[in-house]
PDB file of C-alpha atoms in Angstrom:
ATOM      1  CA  UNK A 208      95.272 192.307  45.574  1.00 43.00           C
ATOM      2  CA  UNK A 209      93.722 190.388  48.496  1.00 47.00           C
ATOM      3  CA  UNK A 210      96.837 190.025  50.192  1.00 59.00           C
ATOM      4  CA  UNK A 211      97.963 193.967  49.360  1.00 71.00           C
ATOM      5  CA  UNK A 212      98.998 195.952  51.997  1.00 74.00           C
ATOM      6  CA  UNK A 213      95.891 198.625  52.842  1.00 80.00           C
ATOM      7  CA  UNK A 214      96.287 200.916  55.595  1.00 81.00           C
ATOM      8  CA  UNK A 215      93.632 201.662  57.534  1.00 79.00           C
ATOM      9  CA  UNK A 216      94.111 203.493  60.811  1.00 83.00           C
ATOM     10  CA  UNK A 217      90.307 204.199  61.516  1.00 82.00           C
ATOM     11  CA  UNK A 218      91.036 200.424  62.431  1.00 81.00           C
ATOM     12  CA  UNK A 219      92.418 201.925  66.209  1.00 83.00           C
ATOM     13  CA  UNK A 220      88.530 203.293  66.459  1.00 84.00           C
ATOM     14  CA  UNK A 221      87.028 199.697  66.029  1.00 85.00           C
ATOM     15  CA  UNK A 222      86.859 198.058  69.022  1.00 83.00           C
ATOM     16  CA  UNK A 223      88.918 195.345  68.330  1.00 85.00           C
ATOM     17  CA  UNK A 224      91.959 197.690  67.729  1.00 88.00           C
ATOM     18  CA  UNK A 225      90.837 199.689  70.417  1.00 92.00           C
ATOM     19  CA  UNK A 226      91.003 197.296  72.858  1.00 93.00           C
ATOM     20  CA  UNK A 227      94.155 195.762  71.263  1.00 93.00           C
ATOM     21  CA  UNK A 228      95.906 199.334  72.159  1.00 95.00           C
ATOM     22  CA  UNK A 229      94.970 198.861  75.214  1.00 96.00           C
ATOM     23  CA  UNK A 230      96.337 195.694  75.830  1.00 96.00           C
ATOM     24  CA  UNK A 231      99.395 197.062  74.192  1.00 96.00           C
ATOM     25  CA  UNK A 232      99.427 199.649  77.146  1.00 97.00           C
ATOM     26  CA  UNK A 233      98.662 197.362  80.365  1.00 97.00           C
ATOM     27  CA  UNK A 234     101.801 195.247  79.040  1.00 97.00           C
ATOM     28  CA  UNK A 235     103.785 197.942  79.279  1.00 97.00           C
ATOM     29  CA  UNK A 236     103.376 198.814  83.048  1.00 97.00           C
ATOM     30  CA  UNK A 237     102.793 195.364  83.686  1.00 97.00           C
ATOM     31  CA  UNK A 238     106.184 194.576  82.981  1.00 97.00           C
ATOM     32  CA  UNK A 239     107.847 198.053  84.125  1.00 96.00           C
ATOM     33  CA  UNK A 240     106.323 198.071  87.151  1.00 97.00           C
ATOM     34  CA  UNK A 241     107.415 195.010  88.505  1.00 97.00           C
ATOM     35  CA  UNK A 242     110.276 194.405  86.343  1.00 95.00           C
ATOM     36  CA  UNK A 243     111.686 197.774  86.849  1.00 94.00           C
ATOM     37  CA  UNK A 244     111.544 197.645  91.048  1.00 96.00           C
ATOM     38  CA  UNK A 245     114.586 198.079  93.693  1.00 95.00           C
ATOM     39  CA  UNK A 246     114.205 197.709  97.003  1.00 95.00           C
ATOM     40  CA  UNK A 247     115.984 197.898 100.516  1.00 95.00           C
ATOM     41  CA  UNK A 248     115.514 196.390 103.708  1.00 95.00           C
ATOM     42  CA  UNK A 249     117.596 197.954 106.626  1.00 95.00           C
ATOM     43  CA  UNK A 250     118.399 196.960 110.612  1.00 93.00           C
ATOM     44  CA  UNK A 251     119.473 198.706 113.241  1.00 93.00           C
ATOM     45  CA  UNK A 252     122.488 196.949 114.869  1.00 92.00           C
ATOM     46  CA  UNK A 253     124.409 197.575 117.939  1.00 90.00           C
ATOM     47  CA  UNK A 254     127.070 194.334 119.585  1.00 86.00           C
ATOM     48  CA  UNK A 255     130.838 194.583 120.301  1.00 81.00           C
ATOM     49  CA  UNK A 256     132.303 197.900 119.440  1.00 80.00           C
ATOM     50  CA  UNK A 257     129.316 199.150 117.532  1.00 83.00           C
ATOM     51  CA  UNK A 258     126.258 201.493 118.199  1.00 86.00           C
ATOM     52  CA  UNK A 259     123.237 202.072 116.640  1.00 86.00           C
ATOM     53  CA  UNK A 260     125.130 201.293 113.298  1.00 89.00           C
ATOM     54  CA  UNK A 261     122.481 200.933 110.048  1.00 91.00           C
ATOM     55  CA  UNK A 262     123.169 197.908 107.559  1.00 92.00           C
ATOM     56  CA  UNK A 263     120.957 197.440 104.590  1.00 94.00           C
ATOM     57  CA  UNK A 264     120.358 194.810 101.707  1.00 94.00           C
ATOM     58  CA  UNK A 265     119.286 195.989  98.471  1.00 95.00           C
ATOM     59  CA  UNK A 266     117.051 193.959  96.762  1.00 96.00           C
ATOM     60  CA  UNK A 267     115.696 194.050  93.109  1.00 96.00           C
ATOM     61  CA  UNK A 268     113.311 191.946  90.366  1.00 95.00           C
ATOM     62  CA  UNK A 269     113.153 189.056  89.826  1.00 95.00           C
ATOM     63  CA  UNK A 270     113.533 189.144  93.349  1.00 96.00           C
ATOM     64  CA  UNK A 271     116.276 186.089  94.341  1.00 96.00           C
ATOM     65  CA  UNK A 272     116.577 187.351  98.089  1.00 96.00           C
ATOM     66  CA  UNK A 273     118.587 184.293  98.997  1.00 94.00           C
ATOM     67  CA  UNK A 274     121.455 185.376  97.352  1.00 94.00           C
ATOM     68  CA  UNK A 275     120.985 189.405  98.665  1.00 94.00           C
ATOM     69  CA  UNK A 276     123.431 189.790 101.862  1.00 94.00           C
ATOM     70  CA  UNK A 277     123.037 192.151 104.213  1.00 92.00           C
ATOM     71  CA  UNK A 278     125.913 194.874 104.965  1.00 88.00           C
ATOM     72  CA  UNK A 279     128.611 194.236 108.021  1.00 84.00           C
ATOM     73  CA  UNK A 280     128.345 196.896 110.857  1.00 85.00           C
ATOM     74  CA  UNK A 281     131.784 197.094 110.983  1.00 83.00           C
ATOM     75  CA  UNK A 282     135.017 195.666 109.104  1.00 79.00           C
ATOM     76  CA  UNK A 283     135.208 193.584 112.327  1.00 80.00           C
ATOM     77  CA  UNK A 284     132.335 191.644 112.397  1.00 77.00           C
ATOM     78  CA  UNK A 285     131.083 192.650 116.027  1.00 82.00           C
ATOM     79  CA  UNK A 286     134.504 190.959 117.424  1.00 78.00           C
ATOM     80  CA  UNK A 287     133.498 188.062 115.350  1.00 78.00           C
ATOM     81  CA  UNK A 288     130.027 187.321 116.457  1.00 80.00           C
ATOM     82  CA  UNK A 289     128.345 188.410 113.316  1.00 84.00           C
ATOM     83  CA  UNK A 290     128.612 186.357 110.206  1.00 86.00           C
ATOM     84  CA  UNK A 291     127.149 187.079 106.656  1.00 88.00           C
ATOM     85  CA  UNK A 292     122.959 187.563 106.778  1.00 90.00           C
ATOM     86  CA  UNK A 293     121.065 186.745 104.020  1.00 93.00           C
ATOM     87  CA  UNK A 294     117.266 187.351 103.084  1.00 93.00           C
ATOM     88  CA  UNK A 295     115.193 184.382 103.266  1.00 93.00           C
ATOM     89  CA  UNK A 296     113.228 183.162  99.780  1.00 94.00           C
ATOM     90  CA  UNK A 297     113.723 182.591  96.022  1.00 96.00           C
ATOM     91  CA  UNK A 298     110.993 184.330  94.082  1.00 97.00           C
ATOM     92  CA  UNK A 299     111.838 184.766  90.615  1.00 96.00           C
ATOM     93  CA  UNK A 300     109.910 182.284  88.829  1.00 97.00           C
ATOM     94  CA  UNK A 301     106.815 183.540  89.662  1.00 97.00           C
ATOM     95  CA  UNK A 302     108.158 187.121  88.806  1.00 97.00           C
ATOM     96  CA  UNK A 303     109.639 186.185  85.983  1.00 97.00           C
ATOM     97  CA  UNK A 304     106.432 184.359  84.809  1.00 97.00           C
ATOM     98  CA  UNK A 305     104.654 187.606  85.176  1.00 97.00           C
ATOM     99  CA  UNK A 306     107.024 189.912  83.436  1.00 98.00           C
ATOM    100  CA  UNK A 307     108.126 187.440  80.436  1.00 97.00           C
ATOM    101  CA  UNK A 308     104.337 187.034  79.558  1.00 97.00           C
ATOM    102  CA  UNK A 309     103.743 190.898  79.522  1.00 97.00           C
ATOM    103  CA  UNK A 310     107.009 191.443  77.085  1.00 97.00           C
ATOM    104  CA  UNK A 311     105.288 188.668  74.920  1.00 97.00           C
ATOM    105  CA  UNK A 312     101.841 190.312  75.194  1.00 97.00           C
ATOM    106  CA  UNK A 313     103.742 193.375  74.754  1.00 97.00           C
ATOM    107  CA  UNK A 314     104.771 191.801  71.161  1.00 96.00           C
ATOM    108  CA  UNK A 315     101.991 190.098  70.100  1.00 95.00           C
ATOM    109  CA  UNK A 316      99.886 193.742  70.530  1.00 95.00           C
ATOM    110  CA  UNK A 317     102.336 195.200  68.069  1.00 95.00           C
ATOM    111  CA  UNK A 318     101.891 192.119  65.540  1.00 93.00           C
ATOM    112  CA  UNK A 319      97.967 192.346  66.040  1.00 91.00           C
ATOM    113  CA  UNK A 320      97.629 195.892  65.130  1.00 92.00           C
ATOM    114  CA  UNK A 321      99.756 195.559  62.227  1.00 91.00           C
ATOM    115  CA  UNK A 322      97.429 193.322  60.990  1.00 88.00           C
ATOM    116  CA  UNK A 323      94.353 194.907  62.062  1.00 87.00           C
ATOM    117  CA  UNK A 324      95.430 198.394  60.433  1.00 90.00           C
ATOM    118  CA  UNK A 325      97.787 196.784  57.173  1.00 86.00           C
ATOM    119  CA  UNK A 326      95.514 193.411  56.473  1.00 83.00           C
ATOM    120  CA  UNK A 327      91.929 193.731  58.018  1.00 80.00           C
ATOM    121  CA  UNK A 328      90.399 192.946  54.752  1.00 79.00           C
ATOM    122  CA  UNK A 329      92.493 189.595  55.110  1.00 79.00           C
ATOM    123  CA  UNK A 330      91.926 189.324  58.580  1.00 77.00           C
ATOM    124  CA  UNK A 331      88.228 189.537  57.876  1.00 75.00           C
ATOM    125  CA  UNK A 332      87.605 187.116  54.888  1.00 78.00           C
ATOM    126  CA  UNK A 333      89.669 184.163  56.212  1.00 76.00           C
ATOM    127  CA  UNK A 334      88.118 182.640  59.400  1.00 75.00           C
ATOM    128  CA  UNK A 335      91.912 180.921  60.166  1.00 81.00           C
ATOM    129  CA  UNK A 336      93.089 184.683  61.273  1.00 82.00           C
ATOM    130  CA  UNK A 337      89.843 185.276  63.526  1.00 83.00           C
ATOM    131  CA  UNK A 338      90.620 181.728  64.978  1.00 85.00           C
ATOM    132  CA  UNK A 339      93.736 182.098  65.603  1.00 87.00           C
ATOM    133  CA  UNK A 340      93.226 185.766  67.770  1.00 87.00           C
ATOM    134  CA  UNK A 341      90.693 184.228  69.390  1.00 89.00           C
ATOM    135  CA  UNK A 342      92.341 181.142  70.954  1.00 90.00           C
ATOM    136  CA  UNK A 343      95.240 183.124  71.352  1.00 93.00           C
ATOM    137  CA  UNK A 344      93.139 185.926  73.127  1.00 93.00           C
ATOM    138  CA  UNK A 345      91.292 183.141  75.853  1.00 94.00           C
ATOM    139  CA  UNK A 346      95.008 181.828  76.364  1.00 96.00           C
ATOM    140  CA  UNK A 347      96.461 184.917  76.932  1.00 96.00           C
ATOM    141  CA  UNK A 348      93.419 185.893  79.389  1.00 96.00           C
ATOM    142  CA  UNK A 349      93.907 182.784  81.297  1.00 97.00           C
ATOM    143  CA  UNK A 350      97.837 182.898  81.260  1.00 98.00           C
ATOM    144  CA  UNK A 351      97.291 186.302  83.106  1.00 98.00           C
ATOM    145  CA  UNK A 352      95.217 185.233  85.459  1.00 97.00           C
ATOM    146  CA  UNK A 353      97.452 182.246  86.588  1.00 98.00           C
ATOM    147  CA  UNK A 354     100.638 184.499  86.779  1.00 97.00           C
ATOM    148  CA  UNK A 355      99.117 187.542  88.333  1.00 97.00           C
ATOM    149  CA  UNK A 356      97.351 185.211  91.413  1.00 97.00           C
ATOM    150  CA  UNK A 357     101.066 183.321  91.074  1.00 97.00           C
ATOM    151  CA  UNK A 358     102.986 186.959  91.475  1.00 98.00           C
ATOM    152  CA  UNK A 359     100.584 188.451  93.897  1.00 97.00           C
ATOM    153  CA  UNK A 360     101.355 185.469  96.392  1.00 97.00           C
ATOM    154  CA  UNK A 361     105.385 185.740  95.734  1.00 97.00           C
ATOM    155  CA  UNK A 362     104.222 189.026  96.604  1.00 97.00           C
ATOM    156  CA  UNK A 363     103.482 188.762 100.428  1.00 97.00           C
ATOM    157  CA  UNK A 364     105.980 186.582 100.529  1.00 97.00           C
ATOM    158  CA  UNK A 365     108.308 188.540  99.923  1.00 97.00           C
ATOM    159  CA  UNK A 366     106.766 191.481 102.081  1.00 96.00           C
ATOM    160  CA  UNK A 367     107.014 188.993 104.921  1.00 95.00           C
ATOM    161  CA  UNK A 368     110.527 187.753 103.722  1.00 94.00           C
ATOM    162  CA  UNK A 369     111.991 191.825 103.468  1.00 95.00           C
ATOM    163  CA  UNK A 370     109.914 192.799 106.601  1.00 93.00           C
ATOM    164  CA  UNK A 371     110.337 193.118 110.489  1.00 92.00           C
ATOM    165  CA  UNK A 372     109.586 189.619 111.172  1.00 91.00           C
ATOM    166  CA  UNK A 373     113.334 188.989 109.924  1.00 92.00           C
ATOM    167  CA  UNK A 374     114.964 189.164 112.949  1.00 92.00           C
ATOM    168  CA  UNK A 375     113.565 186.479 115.029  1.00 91.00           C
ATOM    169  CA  UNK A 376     115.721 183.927 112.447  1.00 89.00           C
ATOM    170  CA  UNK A 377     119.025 186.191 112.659  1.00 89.00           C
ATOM    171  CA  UNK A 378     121.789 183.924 114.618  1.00 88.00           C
ATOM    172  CA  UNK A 379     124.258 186.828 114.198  1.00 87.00           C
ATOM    173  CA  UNK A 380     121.361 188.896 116.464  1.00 88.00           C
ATOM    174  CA  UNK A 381     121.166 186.540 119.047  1.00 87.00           C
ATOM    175  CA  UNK A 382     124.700 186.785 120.206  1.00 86.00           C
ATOM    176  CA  UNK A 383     125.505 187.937 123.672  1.00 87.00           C
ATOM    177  CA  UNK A 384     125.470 192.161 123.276  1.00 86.00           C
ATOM    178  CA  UNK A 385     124.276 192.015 120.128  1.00 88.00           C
ATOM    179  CA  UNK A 386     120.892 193.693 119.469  1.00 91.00           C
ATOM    180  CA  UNK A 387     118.749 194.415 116.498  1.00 91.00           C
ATOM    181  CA  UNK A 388     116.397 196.692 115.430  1.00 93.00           C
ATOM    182  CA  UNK A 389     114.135 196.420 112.560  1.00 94.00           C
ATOM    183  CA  UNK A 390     114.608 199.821 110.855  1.00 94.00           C
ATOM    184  CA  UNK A 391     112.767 200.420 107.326  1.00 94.00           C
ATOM    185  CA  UNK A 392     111.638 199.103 103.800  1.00 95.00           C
ATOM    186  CA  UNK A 393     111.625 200.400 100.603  1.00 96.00           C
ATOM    187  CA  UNK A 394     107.483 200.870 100.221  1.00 96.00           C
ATOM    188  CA  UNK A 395     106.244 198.296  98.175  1.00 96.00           C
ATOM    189  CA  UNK A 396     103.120 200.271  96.238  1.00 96.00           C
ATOM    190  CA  UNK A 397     104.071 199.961  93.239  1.00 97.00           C
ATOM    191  CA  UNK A 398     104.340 196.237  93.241  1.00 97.00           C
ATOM    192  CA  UNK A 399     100.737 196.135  94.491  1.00 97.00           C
ATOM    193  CA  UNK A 400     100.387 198.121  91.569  1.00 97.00           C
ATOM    194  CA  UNK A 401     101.913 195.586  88.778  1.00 97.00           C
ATOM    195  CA  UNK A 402      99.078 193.064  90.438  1.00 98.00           C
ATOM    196  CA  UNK A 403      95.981 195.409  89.712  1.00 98.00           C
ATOM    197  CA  UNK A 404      97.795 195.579  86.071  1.00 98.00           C
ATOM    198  CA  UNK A 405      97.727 192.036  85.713  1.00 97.00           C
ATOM    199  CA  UNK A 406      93.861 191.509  86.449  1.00 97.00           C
ATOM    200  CA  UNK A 407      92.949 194.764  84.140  1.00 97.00           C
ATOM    201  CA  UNK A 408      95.045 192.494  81.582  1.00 97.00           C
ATOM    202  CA  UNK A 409      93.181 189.436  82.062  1.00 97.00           C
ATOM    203  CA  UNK A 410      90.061 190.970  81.967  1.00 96.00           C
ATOM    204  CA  UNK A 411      90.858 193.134  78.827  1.00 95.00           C
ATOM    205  CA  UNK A 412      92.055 189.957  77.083  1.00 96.00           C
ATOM    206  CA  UNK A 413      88.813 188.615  78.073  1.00 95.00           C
ATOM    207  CA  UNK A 414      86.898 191.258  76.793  1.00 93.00           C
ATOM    208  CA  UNK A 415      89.036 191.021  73.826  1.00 91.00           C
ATOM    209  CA  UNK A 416      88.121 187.121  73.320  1.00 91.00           C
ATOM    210  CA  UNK A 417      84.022 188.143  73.517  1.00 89.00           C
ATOM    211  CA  UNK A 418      84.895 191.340  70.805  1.00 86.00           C
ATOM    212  CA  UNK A 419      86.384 188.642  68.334  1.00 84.00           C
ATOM    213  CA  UNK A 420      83.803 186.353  68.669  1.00 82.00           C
ATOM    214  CA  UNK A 421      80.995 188.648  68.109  1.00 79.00           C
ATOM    215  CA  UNK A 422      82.367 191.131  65.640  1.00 68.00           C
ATOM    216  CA  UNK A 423      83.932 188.546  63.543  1.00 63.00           C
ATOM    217  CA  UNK A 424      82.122 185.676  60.783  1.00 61.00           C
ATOM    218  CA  UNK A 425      82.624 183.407  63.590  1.00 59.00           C
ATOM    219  CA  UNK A 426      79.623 184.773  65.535  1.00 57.00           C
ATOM    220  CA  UNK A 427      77.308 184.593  62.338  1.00 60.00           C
ATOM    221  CA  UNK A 428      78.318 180.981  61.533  1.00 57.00           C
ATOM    222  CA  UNK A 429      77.955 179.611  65.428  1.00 53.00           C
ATOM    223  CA  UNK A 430      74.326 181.698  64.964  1.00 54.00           C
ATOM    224  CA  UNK A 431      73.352 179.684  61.483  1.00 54.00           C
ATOM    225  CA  UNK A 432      74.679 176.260  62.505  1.00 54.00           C
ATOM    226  CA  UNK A 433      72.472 177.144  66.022  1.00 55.00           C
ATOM    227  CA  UNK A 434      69.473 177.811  63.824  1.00 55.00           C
ATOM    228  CA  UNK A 435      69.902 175.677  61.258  1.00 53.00           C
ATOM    229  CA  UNK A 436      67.995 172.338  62.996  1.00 51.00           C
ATOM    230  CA  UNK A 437      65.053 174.531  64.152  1.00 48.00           C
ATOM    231  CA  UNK A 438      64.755 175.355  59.782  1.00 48.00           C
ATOM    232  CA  UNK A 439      64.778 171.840  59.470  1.00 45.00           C
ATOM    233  CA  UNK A 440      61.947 170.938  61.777  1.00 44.00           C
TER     234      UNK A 440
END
């Protein structure tokens, strides 16, 4: 019977499922808010033949803008002065970091409350399940802080790397006739936003660690093995 299946959902009121919720929630816009973004960076190009003519490059997670090329002003190549322009930087590990650890948060959360709501009375009389959160929770709190400070720096890179100080390292700009104009990018708020959702994630898997520890056996026993040399005395 221990092992039975007994659903309690008054479990999502505790704090520990509470929180876990939670958690379950900052994953999601963690991941869609960075993983979900798509860019543009555009110039404004006149040289042989050619005035004022726009040409973009699109850019997207998980953000490889070495490989993004920047559109021709004309099927002539400015008489052949202008060869293919490329964005500067390869950023996807750190964006990838960032996004594959909130799709396995994301995960975890789901296997958590299932055992919160399903199992609690298991969770609750074996101390190898509150272990287990708890290391897992501390990890997890310090695996977001590493990849959101990680991400947050690929971040201004890559503000710096899409922005107006582009054109001083375009060859195809410095030709004789050729001039360009930096023109626009695509607004880069909610990226800042995916950042503030990675330290609310660390510091609700923080919180989470502190909840485990103190609503759990493990806070009793730490407080009798504490005690238990002052009984002796």
């Amino acid at each position: 019977m221990m092992l039975g299946l007994r659903m309690d959902f008054s479990m999502l009121l505790e704090p520990l499922g509470f929180v876990k919720v939670l958690e379950w929630v900052l994953a999601i816009f963690a991941f869609t808010t960075c993983g979900g973004f798509q860019g543009e960076t555009a110039l404004l190009v006149s040289c042989e033949g050619v005035v004022n003519k726009t040409i973009t490059a699109s850019f997207a997670y998980p953000f490889r803008l070495n490989t993004v090329v920047f559109s021709a002003p004309d099927p002539k190549g400015c008489g052949g002065t202008w060869t293919d322009v490329y964005l500067m930087g390869n950023f996807s590990s750190s964006a990838q970091f960032f996004v594959t650890l909130a799709a396995l948060v994301f995960l975890y959360c789901i296997t958590a409350l299932v055992v919160y709501i399903g199992y609690n009375h298991v969770y609750q009389q074996n101390n190898k399940f509150p272990l287990t959160d708890l290391a897992i929770s501390v990890l997890t709190a310090f695996f977001w802080l590493v990849s959101t400070f990680v991400w947050a720096k690929a971040l201004a890179d890559i503000k710096v790397s899409t922005g107006a100080s582009i054109i001083p390292g375009i060859d195809s700009c410095k030709a004789p006739g050729t001039t360009c104009h930096f023109l626009s990018v695509t607004n880069m708020g909610v990226l800042n936003v995916s950042v503030v959702f990675g330290l609310l994630n660390m510091i609700s898997w923080a919180g989470n660690a502190w909840l485990i520890y103190k609503d759990t056996n493990l806070h009793n026993q730490w407080k009798r093995i504490s005690e238990s040399p002052t009984e002796r005395v």
